[in-house]
CSV table of C-alpha atoms in Angstrom, one decimal:
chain,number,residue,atom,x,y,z
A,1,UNK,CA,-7.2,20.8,32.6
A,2,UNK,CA,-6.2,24.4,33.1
A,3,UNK,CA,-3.1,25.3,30.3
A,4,UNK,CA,-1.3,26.8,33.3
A,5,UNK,CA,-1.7,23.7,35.1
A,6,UNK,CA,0.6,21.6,32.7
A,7,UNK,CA,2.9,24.2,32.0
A,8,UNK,CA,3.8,24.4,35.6
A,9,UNK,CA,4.7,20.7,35.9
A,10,UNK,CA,6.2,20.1,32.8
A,11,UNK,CA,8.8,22.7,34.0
A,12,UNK,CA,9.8,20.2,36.5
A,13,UNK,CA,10.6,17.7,34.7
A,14,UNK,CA,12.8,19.5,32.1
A,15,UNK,CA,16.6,17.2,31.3
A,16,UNK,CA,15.0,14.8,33.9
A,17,UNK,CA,16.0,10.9,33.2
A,18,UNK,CA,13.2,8.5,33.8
A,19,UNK,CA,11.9,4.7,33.7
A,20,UNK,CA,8.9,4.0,31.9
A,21,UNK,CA,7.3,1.3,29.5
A,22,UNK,CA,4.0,2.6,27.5
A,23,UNK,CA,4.1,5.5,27.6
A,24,UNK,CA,7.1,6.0,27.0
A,25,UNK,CA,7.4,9.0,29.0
A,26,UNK,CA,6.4,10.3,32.7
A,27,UNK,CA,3.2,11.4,33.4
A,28,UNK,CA,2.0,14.7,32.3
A,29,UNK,CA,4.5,14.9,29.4
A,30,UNK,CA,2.5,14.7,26.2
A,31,UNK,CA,4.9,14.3,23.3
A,32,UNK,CA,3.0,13.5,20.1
A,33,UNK,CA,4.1,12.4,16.2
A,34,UNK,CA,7.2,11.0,16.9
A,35,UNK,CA,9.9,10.7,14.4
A,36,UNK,CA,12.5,8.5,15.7
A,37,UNK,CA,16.2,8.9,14.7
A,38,UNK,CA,19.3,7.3,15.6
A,39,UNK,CA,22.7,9.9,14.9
A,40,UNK,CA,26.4,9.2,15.2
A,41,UNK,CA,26.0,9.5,19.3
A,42,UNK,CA,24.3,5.9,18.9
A,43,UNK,CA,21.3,7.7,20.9
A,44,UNK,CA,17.6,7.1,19.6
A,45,UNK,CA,16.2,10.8,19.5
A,46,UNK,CA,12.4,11.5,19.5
A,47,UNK,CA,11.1,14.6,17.5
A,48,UNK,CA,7.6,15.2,17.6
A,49,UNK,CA,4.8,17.7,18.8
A,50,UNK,CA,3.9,18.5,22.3
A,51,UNK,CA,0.3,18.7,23.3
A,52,UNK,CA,-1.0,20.9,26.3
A,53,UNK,CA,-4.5,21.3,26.2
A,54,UNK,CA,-7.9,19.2,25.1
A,55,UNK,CA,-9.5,21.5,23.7
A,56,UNK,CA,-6.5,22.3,20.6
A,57,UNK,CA,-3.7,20.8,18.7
A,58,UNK,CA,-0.1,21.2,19.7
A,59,UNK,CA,1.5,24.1,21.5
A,60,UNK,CA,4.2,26.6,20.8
A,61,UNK,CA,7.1,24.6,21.6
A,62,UNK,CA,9.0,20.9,20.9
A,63,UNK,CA,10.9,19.1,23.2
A,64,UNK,CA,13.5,16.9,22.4
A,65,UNK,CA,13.7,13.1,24.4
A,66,UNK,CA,16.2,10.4,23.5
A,67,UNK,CA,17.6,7.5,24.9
A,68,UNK,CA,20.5,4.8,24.5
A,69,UNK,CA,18.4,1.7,26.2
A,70,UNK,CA,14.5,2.0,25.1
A,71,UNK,CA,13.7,2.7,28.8
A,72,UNK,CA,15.6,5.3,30.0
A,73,UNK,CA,14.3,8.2,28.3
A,74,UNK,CA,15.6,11.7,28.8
A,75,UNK,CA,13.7,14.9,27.8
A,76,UNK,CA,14.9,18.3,26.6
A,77,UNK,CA,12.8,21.1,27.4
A,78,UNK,CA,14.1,24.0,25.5
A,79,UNK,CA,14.2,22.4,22.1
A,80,UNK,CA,12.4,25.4,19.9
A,81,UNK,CA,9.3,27.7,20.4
A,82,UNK,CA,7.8,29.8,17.8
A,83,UNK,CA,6.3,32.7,20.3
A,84,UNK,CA,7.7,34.2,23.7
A,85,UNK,CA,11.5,35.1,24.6
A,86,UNK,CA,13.4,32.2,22.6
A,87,UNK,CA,11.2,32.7,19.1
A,88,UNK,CA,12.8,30.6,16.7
A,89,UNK,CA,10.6,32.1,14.2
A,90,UNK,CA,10.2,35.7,13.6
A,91,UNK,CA,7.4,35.6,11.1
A,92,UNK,CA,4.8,34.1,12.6
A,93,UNK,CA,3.3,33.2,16.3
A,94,UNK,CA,1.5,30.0,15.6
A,95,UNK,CA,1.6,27.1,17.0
A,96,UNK,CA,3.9,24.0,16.3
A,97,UNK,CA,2.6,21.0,14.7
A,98,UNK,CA,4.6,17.8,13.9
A,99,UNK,CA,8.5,18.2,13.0
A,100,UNK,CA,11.2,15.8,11.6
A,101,UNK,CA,15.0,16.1,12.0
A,102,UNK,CA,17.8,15.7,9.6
A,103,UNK,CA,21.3,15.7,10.2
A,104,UNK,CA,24.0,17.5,8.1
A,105,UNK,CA,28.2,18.0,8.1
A,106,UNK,CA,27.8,18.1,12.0
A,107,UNK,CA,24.7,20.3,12.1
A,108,UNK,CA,21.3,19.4,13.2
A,109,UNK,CA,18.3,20.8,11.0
A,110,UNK,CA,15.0,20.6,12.5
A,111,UNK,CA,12.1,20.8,9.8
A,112,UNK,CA,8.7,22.3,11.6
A,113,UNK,CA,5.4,22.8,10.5
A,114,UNK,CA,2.7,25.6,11.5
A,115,UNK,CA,-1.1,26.1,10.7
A,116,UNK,CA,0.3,29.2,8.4
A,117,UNK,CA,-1.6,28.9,5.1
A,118,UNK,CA,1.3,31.5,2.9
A,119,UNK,CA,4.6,29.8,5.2
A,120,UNK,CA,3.3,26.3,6.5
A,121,UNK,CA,6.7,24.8,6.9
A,122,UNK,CA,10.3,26.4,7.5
A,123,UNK,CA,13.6,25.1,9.1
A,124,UNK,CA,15.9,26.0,12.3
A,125,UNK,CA,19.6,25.1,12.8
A,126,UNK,CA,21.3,23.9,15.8
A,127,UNK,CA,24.8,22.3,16.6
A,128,UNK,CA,23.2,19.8,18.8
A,129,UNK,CA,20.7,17.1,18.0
A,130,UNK,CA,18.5,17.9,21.1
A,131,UNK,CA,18.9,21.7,19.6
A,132,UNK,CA,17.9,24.4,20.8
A,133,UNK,CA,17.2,25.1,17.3
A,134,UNK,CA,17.3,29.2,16.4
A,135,UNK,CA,16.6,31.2,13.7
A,136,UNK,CA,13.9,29.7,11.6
A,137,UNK,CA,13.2,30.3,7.5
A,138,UNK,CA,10.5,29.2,5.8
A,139,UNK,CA,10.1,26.9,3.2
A,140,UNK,CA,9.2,27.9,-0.3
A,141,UNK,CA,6.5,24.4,-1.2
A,142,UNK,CA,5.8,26.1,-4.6
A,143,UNK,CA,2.5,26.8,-3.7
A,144,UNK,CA,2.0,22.8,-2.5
A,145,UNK,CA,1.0,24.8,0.8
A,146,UNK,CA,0.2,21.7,3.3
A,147,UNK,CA,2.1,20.7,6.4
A,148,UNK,CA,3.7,17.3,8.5
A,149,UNK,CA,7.7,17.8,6.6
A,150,UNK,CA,9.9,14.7,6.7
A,151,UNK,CA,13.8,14.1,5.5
A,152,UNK,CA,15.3,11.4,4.2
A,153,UNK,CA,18.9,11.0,3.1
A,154,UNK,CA,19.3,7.8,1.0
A,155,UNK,CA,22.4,5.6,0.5
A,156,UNK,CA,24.2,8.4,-2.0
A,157,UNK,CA,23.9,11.4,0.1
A,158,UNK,CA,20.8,12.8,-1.5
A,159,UNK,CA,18.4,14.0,0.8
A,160,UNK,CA,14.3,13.9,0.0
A,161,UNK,CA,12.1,16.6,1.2
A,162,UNK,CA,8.1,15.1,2.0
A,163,UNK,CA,5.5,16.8,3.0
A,164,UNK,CA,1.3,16.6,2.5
A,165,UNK,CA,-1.9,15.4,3.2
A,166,UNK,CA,-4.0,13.4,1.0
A,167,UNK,CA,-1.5,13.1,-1.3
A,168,UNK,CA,2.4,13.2,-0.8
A,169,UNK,CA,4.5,15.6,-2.0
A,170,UNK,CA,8.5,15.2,-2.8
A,171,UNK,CA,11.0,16.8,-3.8
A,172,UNK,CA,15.1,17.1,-3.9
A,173,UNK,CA,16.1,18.7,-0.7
A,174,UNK,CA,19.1,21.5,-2.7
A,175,UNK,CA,22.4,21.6,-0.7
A,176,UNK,CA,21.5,24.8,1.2
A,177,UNK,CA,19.2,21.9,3.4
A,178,UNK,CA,16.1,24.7,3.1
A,179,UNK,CA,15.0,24.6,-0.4
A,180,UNK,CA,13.6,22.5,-2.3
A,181,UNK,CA,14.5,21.6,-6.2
A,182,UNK,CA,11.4,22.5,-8.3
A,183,UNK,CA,11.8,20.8,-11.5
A,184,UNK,CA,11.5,17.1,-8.9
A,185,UNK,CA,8.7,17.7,-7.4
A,186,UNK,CA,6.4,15.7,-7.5
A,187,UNK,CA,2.8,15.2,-6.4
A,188,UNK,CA,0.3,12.0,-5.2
A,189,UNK,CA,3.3,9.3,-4.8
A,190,UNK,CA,0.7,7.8,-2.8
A,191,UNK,CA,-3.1,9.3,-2.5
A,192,UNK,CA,-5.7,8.4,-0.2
A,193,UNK,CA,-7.7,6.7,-2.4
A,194,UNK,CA,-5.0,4.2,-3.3
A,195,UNK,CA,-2.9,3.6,-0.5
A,196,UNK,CA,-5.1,5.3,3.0
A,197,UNK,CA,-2.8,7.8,3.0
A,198,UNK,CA,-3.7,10.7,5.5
A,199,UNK,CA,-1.1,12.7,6.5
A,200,UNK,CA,2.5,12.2,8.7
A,201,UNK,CA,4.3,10.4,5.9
A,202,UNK,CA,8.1,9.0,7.5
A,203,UNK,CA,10.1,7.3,4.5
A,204,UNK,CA,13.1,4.9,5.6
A,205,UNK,CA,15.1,2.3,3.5
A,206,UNK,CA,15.6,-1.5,4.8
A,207,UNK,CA,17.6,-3.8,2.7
A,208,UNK,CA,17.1,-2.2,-0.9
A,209,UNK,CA,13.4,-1.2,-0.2
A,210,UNK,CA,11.6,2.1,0.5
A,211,UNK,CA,9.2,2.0,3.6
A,212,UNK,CA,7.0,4.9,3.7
A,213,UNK,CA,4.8,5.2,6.8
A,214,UNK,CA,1.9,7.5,7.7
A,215,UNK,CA,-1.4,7.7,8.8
A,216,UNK,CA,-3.6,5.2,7.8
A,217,UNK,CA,-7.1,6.1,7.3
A,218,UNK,CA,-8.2,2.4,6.2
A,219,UNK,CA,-10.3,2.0,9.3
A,220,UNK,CA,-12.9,3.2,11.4
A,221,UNK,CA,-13.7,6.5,9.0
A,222,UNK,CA,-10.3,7.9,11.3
A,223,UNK,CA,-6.4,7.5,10.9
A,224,UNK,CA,-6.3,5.9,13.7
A,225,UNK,CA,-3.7,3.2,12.2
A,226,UNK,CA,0.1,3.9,10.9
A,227,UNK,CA,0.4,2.0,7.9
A,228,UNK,CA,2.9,1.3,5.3
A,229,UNK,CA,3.7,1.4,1.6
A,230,UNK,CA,7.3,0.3,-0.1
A,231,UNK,CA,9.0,0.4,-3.5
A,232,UNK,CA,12.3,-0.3,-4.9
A,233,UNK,CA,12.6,3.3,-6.4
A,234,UNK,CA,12.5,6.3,-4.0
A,235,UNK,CA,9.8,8.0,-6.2
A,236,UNK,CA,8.0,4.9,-6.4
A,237,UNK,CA,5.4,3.8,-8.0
A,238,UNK,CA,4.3,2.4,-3.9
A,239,UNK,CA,2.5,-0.6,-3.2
A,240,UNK,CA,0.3,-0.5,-0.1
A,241,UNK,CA,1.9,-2.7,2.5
A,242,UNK,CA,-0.5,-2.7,5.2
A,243,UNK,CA,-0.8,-1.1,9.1
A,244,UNK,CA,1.3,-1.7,11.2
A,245,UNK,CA,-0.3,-0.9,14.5
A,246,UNK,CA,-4.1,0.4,15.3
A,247,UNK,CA,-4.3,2.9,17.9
A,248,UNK,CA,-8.0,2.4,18.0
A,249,UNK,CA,-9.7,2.4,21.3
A,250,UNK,CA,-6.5,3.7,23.4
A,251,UNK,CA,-9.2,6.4,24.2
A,252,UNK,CA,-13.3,7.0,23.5
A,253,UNK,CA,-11.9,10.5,21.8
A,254,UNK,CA,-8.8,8.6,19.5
A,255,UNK,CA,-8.7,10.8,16.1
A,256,UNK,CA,-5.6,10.3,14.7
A,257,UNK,CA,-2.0,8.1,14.8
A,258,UNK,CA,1.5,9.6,13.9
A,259,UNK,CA,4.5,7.9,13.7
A,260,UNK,CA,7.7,6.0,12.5
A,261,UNK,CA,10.0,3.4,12.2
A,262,UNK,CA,13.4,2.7,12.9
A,263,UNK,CA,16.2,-0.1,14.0
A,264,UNK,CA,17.5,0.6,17.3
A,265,UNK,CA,20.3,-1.8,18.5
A,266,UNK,CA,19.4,-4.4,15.9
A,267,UNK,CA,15.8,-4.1,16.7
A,268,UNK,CA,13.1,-2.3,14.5
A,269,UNK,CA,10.7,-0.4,16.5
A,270,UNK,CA,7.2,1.5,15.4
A,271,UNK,CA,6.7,4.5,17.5
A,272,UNK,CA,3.3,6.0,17.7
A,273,UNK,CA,1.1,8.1,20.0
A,274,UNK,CA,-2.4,7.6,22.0
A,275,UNK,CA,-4.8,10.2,23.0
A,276,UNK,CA,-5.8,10.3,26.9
A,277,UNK,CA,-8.2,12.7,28.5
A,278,UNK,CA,-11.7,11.9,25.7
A,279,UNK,CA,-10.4,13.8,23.4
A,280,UNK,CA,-8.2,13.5,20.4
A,281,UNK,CA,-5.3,15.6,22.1
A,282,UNK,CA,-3.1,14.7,24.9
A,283,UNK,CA,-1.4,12.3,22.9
A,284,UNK,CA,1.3,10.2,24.4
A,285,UNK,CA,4.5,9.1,22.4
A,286,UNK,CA,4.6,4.9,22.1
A,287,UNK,CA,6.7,2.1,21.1
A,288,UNK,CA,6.1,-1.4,20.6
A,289,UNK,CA,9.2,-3.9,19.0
A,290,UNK,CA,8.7,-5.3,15.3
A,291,UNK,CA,9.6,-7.6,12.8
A,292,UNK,CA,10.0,-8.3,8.6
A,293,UNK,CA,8.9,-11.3,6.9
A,294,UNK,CA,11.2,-12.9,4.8
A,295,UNK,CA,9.3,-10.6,1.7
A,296,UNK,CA,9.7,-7.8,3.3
A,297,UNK,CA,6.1,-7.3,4.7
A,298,UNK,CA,5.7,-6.1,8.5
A,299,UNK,CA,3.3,-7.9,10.5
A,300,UNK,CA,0.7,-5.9,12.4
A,301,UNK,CA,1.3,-5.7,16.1
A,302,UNK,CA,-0.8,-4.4,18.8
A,303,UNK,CA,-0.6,-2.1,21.2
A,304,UNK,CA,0.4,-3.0,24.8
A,305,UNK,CA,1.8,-1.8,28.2
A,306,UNK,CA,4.9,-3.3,28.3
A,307,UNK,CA,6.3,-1.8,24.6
A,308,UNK,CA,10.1,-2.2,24.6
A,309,UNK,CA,9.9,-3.5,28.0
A,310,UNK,CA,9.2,-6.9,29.7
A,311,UNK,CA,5.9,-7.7,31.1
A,312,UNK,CA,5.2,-5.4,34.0
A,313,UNK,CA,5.7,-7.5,37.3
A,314,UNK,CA,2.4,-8.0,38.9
A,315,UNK,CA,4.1,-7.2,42.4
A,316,UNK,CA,4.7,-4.0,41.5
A,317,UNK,CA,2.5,-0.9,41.6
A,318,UNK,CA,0.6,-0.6,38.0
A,319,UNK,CA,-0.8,2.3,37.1
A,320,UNK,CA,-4.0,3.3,35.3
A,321,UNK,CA,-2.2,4.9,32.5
A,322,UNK,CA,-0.6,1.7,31.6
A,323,UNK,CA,-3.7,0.2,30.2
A,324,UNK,CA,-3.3,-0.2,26.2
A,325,UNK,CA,-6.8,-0.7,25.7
A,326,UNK,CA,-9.9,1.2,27.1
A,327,UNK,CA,-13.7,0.2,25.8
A,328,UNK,CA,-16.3,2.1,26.6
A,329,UNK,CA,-16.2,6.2,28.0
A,330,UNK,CA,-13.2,4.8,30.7
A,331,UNK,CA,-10.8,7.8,30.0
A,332,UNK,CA,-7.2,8.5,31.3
A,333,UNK,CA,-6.7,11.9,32.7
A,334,UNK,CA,-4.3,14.3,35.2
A,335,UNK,CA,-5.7,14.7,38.2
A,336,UNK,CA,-2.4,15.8,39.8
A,337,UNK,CA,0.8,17.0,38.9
A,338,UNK,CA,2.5,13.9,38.3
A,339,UNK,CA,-0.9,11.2,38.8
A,340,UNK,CA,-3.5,9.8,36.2
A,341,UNK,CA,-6.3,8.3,36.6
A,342,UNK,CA,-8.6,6.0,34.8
A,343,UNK,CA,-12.1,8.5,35.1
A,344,UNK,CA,-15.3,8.8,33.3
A,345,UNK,CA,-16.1,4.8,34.3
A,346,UNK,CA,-19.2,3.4,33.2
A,347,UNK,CA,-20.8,0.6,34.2
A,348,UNK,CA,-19.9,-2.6,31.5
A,349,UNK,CA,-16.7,-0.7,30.6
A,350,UNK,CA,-13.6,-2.3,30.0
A,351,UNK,CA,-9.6,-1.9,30.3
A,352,UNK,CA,-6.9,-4.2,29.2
A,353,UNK,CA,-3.1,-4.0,30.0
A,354,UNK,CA,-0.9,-6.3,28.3
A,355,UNK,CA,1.1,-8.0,29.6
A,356,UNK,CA,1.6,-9.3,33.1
A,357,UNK,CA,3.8,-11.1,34.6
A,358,UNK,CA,2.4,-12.9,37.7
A,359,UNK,CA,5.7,-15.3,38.5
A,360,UNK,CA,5.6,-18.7,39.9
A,361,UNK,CA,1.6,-18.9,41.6
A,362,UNK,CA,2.5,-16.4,44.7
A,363,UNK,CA,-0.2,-13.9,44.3
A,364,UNK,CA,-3.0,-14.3,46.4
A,365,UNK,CA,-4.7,-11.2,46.7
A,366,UNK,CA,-4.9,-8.4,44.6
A,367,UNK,CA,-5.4,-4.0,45.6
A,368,UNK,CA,-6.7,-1.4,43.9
A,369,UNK,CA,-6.7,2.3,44.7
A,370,UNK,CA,-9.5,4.3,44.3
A,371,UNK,CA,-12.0,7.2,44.5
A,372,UNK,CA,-15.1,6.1,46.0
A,373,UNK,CA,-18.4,7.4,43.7
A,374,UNK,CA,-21.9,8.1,45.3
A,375,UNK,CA,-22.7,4.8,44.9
A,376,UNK,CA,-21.5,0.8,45.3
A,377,UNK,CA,-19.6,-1.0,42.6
A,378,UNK,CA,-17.4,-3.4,41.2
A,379,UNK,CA,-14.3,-4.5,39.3
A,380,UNK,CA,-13.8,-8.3,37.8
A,381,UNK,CA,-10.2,-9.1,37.1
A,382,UNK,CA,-9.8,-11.4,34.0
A,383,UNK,CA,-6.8,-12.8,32.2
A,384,UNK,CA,-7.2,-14.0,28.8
A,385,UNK,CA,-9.5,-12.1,27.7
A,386,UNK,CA,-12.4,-10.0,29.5
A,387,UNK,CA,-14.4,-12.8,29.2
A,388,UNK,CA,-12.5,-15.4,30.3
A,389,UNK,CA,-10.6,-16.4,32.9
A,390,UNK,CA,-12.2,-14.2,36.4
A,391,UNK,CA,-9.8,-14.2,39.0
A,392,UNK,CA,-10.8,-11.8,41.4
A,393,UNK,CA,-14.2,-9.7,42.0
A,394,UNK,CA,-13.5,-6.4,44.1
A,395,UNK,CA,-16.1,-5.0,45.5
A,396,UNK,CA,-15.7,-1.1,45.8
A,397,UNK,CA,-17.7,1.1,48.3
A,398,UNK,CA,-19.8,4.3,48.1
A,399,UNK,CA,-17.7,7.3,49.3
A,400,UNK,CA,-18.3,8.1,52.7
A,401,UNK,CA,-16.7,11.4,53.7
A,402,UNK,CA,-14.0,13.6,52.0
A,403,UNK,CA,-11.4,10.7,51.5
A,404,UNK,CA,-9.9,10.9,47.9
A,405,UNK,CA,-8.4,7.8,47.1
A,406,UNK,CA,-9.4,4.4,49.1
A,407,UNK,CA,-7.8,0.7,49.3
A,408,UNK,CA,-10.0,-2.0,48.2
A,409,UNK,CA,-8.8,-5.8,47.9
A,410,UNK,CA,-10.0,-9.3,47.4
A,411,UNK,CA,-8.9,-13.0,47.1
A,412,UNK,CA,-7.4,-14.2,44.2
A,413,UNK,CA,-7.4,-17.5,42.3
A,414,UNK,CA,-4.5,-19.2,41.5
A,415,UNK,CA,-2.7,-17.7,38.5
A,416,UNK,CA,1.2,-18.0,37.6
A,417,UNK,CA,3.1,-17.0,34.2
A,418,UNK,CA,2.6,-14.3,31.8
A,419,UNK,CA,-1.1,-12.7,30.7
A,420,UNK,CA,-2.8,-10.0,29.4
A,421,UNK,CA,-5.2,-9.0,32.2
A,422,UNK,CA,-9.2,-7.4,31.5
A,423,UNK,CA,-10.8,-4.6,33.9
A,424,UNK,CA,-14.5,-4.6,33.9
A,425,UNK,CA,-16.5,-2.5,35.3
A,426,UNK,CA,-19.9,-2.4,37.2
A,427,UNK,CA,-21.8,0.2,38.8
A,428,UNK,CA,-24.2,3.0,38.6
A,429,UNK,CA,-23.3,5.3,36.1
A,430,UNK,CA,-22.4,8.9,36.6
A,431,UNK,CA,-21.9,7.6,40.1
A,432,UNK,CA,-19.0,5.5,39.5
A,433,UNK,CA,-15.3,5.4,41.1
A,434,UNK,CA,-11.8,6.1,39.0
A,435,UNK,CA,-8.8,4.0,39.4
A,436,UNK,CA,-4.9,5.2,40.5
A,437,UNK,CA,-3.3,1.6,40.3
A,438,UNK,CA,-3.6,-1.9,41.4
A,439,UNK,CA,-0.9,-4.5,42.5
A,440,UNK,CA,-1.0,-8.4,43.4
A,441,UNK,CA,0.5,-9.2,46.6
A,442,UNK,CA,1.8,-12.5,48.0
């Protein structure tokens, strides 16, 4: 996808308000590593990283999204850059990669991180919470030269600086709020070794405990999975609490997972991201609800397509990039300036979007749109699991002439309540069709 491409439509959609469940925002916006906050506006902010191209990390500005409902999200454009007219940081013109955001005797400090090996982290200042932030100064890490910074302000005032990969770094944040005090520093609170810890570290307090979150490499070789680790002191020692959520299979390309908690409204949250496009970049910002145990722990939960949301309404348009689960080289990708599709299809893959809401037994047919390939296929529609429960076999035709997107249909069996629903896929591959949407009809 051409860089000047994106940049073009994500100009549009600049202080635009919008609906949406997973992800949680429109369609070529690719917000990743997001720190959630809540401030005294009773808004739920979003700070994270902004991807804009497969083929590198990040880009050279944040935005700044934020809601007061968990579906109504609204996105601020012009939040910081670190190159062009609006430089927010005059020593360097690198990249941006994940922030955090703090707030402080009315003022709004947003801590950034750069691929800067002498100044890998600094700190901008703005009187708003969705900034724009100005005037950026590094951050002396006493040599600890790593990046992904994160603030937290426990129950007397005191404010933690942490920051690291591998192994965590922390320190007292000093009253300037752009120092760090030296003689608390300290290093490996938790280490890969011990607790899977990667990278992205997010520290919170619930009820007397310390919840540290980060990226959990404790599967698949990747840190694909935000995990957890809590203690009763904020310097620990940690004890490994688990993951959370798995990103895993969101895309053939997945990499990495970013993330956070927080309570919303009286409900906790974990918000994470999920690559698109076969590559480990073009990350999309998620939510799904959770919950404690009476101990303390948090169960794992998966990813789905609803998120905060209720079950998407079978009688509505669903689109491709609402699946939460792709198997196989099935990839989601722009193909327009405000359309994805599911592309790469090959023949046994498999897409699941959870859940669905089919009502009271009315549907009797269900549509797809799609892009013919040289050749014949086929889609089987399953709820349950992909294995279980067919409901429909669409049969989709060779492409014909120049026609981009076609409406197939078939029959459908008798289904009623809530499922998760199963794509699978059947063709000749490298000859195979993509997918805009489906809907049920009555």
């Amino acid at each position: 996808m051409p860089k000047y491409f994106l940049s073009a439509f994500l100009g549009v959609v600049f202080s635009s308000v919008l609906n949406a469940q997973n992800p949680i925002l429109p369609i070529g916006t690719y917000v990743a590593d997001p720190s959630a906050k809540v401030w005294d506006d009773g808004r739920l902010y979003i700070y994270g990283s902004r991807d804009e191209s497969p083929d590198y990390w990040c880009s050279y500005d944040h935005y700044v999204v934020s809601t007061d409902d968990m579906l109504h999200w609204e996105i601020d454009k012009d939040a910081f850059y670190s190159k062009g007219e609006n430089d927010g940081v005059p020593y360097n013109d690198r990249v941006l990669y994940a922030p955090d955001c703090q707030q402080f005797d009315g003022k709004y400090y947003l801590y950034f991180s750069q691929p800067d090996p002498t100044s890998p982290e600094g700190v901008a200042v703005s009187d708003r919470p969705q900034g724009p932030f100005k005037n950026g100064k590094a951050i002396d890490l006493k040599g600890y030269n790593q990046i992904d910074p994160s603030v937290f302000v426990d129950d007397d005032g005191q404010a933690y600086y942490l920051w690291g990969q591998f192994t965590l770094k922390m320190a007292k944040l000093n009253e300037d709020r752009m120092s760090i005090d030296e003689t608390t520093l300290r290093d490996s609170l938790i280490t890969e070794s011990e607790h899977y810890f990667h990278e992205g570290a997010y520290l919170t307090k619930r009820n007397g405990v310390y919840y540290l979150v980060y990226a959990d490499i404790s599967r698949a070789g990747m840190p694909t999975c935000i995990g957890y680790a809590t203690s009763t002191s904020v310097f620990g020692p940690y004890k490994y609490g688990g993951v959370i959520i798995d990103n895993d299979h969101c895309d053939p390309g997945v990499w990495n997972n970013h993330g956070s908690i927080a309570e919303f409204k009286n409900q906790w949250y974990v918000f994470y991201h999920r690559s698109t496009h076969g590559s480990g970049k073009m990350r999309r910002s998620c939510a799904e609800p959770i919950f404690f145990n009476a101990d303390g722990s948090i169960p794992e939960v998966e990813m789905t397509s609803q998120g905060a949301a209720k079950p998407l309404n079978a009688f509505e348009d669903i689109e491709a990039e609402r699946a939460c689960l792709l198997y196989g080289a099935a990839q989601l990708q722009l193909w327009n300036q405000n359309n994805e599709e599911m592309a790469g299809i090959k023949s046994g893959d498999r897409a699941a979007f959870k859940y669905i809401n089919f009502g009271n037994g009315e549907a009797r047919r269900v549509e797809f749109v799609v892009s013919p390939g040289l050749s014949p296929g086929k889609i089987s529609v399953n709820i349950g699991k992909s294995w279980h429960q067919n409901i429909a076999i669409v049969e989709v035709p060779a492409k014909t002439g120049n026609e981009r997107w076609v409406t197939v249909s078939a029959d459908l069996k008798e289904v009623s309540g809530v499922h998760e629903l199963w794509l699978t896929f059947a063709g000749k591959d490298a000859q195979m069709y993509s997918i805009d949407k489906f809907v049920f009809t009555k």
